[in-house]
PDB file of C-alpha atoms in Angstrom:
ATOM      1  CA  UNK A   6       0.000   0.000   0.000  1.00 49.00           C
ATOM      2  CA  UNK A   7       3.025   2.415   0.271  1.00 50.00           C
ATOM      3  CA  UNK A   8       2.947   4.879  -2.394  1.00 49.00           C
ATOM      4  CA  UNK A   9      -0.938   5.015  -2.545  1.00 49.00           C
ATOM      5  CA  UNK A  10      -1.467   7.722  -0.150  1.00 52.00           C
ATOM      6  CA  UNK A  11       0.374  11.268  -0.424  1.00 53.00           C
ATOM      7  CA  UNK A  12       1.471  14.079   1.600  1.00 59.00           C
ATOM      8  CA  UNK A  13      -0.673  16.804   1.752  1.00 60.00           C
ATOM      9  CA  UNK A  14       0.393  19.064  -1.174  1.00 59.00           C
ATOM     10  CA  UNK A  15       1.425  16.414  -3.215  1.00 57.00           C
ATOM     11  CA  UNK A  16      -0.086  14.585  -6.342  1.00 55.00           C
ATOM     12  CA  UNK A  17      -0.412  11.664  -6.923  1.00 51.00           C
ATOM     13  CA  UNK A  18       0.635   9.294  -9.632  1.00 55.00           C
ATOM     14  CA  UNK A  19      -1.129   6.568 -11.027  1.00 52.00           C
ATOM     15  CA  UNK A  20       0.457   4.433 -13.483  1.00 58.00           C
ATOM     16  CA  UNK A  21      -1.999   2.681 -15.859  1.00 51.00           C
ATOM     17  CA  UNK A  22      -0.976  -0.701 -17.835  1.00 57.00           C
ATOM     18  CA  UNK A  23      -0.900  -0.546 -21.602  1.00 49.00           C
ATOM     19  CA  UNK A  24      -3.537  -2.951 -21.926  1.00 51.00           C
ATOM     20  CA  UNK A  25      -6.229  -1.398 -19.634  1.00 48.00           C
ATOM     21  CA  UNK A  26      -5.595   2.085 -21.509  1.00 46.00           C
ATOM     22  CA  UNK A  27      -6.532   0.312 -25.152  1.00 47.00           C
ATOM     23  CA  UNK A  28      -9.234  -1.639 -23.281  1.00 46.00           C
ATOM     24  CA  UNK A  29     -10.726   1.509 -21.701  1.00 46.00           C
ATOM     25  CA  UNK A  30     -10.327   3.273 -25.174  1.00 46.00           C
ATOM     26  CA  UNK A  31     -12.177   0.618 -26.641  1.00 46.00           C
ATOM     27  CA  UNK A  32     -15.585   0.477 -24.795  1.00 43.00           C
ATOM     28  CA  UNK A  33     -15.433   4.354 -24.544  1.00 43.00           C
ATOM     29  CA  UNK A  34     -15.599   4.349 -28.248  1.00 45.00           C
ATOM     30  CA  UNK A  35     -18.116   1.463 -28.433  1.00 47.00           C
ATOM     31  CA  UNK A  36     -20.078   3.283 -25.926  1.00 46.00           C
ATOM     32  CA  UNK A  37     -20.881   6.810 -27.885  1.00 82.00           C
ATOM     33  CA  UNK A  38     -23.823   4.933 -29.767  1.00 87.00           C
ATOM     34  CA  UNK A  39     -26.815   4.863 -27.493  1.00 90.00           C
ATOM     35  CA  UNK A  40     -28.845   2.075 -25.927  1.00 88.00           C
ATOM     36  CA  UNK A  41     -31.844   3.710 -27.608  1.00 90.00           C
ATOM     37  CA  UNK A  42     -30.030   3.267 -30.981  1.00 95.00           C
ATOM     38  CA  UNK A  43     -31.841  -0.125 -32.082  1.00 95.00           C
ATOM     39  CA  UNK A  44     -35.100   0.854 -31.018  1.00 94.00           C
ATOM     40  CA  UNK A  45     -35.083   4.188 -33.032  1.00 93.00           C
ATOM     41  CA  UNK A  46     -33.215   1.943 -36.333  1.00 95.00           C
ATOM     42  CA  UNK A  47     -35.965  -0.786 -36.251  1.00 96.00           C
ATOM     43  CA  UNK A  48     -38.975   1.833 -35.587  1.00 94.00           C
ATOM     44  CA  UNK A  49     -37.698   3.613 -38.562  1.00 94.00           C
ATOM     45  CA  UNK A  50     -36.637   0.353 -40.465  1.00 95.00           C
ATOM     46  CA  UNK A  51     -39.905  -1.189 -39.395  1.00 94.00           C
ATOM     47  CA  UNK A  52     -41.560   2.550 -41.361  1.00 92.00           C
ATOM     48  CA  UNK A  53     -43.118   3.155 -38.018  1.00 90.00           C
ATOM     49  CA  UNK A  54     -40.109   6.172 -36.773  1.00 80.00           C
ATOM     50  CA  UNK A  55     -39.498   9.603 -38.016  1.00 74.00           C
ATOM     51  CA  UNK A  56     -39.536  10.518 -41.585  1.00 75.00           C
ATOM     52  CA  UNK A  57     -37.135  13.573 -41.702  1.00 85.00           C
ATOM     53  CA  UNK A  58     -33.754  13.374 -43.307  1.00 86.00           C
ATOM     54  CA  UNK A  59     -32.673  16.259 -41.196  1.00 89.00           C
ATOM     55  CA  UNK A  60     -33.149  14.425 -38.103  1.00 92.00           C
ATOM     56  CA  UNK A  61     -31.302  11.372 -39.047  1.00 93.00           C
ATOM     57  CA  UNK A  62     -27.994  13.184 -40.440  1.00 94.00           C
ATOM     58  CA  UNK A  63     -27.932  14.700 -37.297  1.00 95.00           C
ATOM     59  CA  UNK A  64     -28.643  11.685 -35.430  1.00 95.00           C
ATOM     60  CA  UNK A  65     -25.898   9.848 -36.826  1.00 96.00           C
ATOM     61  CA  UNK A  66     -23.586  12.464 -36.845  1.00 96.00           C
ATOM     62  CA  UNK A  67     -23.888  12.960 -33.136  1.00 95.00           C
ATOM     63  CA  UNK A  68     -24.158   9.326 -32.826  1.00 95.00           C
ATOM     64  CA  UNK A  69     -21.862   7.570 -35.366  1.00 96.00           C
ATOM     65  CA  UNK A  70     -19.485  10.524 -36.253  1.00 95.00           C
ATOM     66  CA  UNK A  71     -18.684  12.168 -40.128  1.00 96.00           C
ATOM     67  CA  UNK A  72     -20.244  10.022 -42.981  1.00 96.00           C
ATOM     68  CA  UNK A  73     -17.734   7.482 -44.199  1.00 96.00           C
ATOM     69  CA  UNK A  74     -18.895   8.555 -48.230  1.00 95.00           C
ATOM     70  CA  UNK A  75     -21.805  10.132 -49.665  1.00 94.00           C
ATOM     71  CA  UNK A  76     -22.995   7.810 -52.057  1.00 92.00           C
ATOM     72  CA  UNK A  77     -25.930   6.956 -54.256  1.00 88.00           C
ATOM     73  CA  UNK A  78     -27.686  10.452 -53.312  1.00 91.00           C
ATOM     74  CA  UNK A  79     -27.485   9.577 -49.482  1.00 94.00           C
ATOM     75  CA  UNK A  80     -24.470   9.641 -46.389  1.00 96.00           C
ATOM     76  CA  UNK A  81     -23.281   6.410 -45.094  1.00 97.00           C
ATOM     77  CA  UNK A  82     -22.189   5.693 -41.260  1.00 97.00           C
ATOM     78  CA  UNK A  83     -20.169   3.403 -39.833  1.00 97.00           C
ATOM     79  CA  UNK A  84     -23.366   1.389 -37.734  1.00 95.00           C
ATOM     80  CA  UNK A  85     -19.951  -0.033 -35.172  1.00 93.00           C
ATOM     81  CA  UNK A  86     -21.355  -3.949 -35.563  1.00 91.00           C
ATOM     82  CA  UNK A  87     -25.045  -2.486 -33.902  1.00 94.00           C
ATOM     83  CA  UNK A  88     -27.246  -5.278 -33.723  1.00 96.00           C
ATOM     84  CA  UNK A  89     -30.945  -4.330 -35.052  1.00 97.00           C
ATOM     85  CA  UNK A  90     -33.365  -7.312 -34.639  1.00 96.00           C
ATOM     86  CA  UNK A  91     -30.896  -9.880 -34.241  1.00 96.00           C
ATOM     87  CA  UNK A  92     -28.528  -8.955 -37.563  1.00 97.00           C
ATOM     88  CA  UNK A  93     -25.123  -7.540 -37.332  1.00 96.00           C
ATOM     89  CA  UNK A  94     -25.365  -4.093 -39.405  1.00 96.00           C
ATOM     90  CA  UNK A  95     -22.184  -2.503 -41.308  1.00 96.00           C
ATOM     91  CA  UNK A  96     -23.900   0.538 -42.132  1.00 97.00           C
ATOM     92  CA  UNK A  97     -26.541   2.777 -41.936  1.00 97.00           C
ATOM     93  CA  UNK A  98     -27.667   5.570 -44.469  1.00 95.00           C
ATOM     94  CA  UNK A  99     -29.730   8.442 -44.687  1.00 95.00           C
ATOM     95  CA  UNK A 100     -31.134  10.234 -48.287  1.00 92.00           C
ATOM     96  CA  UNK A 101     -29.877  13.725 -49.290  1.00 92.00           C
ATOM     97  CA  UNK A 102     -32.363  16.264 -48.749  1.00 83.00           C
ATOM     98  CA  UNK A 103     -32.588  17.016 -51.964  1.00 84.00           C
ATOM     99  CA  UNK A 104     -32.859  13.658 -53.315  1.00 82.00           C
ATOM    100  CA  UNK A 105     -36.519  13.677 -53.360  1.00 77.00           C
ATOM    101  CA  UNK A 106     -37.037  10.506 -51.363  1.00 80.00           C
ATOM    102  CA  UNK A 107     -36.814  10.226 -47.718  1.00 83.00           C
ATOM    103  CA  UNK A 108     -34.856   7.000 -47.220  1.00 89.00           C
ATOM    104  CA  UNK A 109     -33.272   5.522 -43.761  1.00 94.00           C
ATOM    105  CA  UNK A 110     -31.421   2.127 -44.191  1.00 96.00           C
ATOM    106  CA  UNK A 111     -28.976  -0.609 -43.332  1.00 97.00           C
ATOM    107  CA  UNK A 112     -26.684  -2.658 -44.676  1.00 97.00           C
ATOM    108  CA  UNK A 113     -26.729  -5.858 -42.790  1.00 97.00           C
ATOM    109  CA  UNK A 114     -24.753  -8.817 -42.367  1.00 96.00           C
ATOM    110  CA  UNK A 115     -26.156 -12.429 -43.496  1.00 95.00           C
ATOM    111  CA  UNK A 116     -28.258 -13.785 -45.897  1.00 95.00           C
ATOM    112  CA  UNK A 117     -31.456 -12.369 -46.701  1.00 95.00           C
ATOM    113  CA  UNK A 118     -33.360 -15.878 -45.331  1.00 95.00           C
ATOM    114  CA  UNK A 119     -31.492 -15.648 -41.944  1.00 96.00           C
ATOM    115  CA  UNK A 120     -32.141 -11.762 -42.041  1.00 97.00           C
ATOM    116  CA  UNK A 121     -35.791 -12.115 -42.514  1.00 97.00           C
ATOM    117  CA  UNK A 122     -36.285 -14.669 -40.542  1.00 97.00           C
ATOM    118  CA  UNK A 123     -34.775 -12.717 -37.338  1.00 97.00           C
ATOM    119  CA  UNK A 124     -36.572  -9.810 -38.058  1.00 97.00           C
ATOM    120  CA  UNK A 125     -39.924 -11.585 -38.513  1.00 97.00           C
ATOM    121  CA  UNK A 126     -39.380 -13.019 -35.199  1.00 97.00           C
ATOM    122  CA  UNK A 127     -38.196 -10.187 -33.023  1.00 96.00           C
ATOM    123  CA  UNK A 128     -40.090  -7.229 -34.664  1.00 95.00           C
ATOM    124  CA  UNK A 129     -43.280  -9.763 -35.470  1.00 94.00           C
ATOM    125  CA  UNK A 130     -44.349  -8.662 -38.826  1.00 94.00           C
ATOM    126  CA  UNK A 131     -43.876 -10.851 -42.122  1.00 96.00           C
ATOM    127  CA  UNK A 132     -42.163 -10.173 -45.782  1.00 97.00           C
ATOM    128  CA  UNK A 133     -43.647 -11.358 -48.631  1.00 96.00           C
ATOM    129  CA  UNK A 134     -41.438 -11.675 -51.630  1.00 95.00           C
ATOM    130  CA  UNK A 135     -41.995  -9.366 -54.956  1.00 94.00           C
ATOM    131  CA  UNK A 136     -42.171 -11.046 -58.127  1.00 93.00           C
ATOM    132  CA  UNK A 137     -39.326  -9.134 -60.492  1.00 89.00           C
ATOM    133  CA  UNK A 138     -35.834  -9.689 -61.804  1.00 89.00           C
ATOM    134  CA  UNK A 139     -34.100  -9.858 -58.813  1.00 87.00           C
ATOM    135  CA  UNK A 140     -35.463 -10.452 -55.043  1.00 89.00           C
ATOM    136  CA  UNK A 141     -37.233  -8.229 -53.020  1.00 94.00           C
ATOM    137  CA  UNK A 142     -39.321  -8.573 -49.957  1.00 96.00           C
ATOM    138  CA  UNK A 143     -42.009  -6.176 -48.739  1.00 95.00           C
ATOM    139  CA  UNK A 144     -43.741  -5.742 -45.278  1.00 95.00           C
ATOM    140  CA  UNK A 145     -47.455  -4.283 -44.757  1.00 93.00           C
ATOM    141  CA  UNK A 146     -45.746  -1.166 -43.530  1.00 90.00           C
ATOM    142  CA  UNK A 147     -43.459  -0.475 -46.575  1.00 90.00           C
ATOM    143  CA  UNK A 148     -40.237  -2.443 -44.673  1.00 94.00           C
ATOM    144  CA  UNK A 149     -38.110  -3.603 -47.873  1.00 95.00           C
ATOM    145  CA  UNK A 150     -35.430  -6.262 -47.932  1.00 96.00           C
ATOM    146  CA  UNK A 151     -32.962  -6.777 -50.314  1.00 96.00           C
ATOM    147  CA  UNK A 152     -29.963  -8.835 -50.982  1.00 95.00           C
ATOM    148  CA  UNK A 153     -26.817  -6.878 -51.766  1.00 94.00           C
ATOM    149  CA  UNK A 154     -24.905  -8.790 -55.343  1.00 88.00           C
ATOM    150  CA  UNK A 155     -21.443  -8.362 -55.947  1.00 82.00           C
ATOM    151  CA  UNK A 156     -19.730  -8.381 -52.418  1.00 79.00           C
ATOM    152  CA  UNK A 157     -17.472 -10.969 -51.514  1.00 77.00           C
ATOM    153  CA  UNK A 158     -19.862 -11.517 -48.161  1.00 83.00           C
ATOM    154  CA  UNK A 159     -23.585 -12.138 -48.199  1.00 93.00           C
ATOM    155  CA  UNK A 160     -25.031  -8.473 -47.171  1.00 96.00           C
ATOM    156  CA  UNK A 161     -29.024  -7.215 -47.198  1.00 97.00           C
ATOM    157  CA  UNK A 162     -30.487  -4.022 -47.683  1.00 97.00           C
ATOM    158  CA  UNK A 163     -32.878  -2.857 -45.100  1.00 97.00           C
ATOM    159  CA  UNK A 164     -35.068   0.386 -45.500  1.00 95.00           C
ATOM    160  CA  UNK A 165     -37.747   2.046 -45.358  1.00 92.00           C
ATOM    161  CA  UNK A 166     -38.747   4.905 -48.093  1.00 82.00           C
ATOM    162  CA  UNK A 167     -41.230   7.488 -48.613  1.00 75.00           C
ATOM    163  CA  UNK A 168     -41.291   9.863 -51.364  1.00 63.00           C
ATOM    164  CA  UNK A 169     -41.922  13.783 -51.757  1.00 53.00           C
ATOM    165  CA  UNK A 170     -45.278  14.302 -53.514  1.00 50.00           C
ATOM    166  CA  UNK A 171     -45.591  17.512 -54.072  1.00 50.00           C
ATOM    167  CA  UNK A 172     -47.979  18.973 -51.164  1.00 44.00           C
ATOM    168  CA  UNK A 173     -48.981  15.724 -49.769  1.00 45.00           C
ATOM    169  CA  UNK A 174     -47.272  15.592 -46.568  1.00 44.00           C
TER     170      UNK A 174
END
């Protein structure tokens, strides 16, 4: 215990190990995204949260930092490995403003089966697939799934859109 108490007038000095500094580092960066963070994602992902693009930049931004690219007419986040109804997402994204669609998504991890299954169960509403050229699965509330082609990993799209309409609101 010597050396843990001081003088009066004197500091004193803690010496941290290496590894507790990079460990503390770690969950304090981990620890900037909110526990609220899934429930607002799946409300919105689920078409049930809210449908301005302002508020989601600046959610993510005070959440999830700077956009990693702006891409596609919308800014994409770093989602930090979140976990939104059971699926490990990469990324979220949120429509320009002035791309004339109001757009929240995520680019999750797995195949679009294993993703649509967990969702069904946890959130406890149901896809049915769209007939088309490629796959696409739509909920009653305008939830749309999509598998991501052309990545070396299996990857889904999960969104929900609305559109402007001129002075429908």
């Amino acid at each position: 215990m010597a050396g843990l108490f001081t003088r009066k007038g004197q500091r004193a000095r803690v010496r941290w190990p290496l590894s507790l500094c990079a460990l503390l580092l770690a969950v304090s960066a981990q620890a900037k995204i909110p526990s609220h963070f899934s429930d607002q994602m799946e409300a919105q992902l689920s078409c049930r949260g809210e449908w301005s693009t302002d508020y989601w930049r600046s959610y993510f931004r005070q959440y999830l930092g700077q956009p990693l690219r702006v891409w596609g007419e919308a800014e994409w986040y770093d989602a930090e490995k979140t976990q939104l109804a059971g699926n490990q997402t990469l990324e979220v994204w949120v429509e320009l403003p002035e791309s004339g669609v109001r757009m929240v998504g995520a680019l999750v991890k797995g195949k679009v089966d294993d993703v649509r299954k967990n969702i069904e169960q946890r959130l406890g509403y149901t896809f049915v697939e769209l007939p088309g050229p490629y796959p696409r699965y739509l909920s009653k509330t305008g939830s749309v799934l999509v598998p991501v082609t052309g990545t070396s990993e299996e990857q889904v799209k999960w969104y929900c859109a609305r559109w402007h309409l001129g002075n429908r609101p």
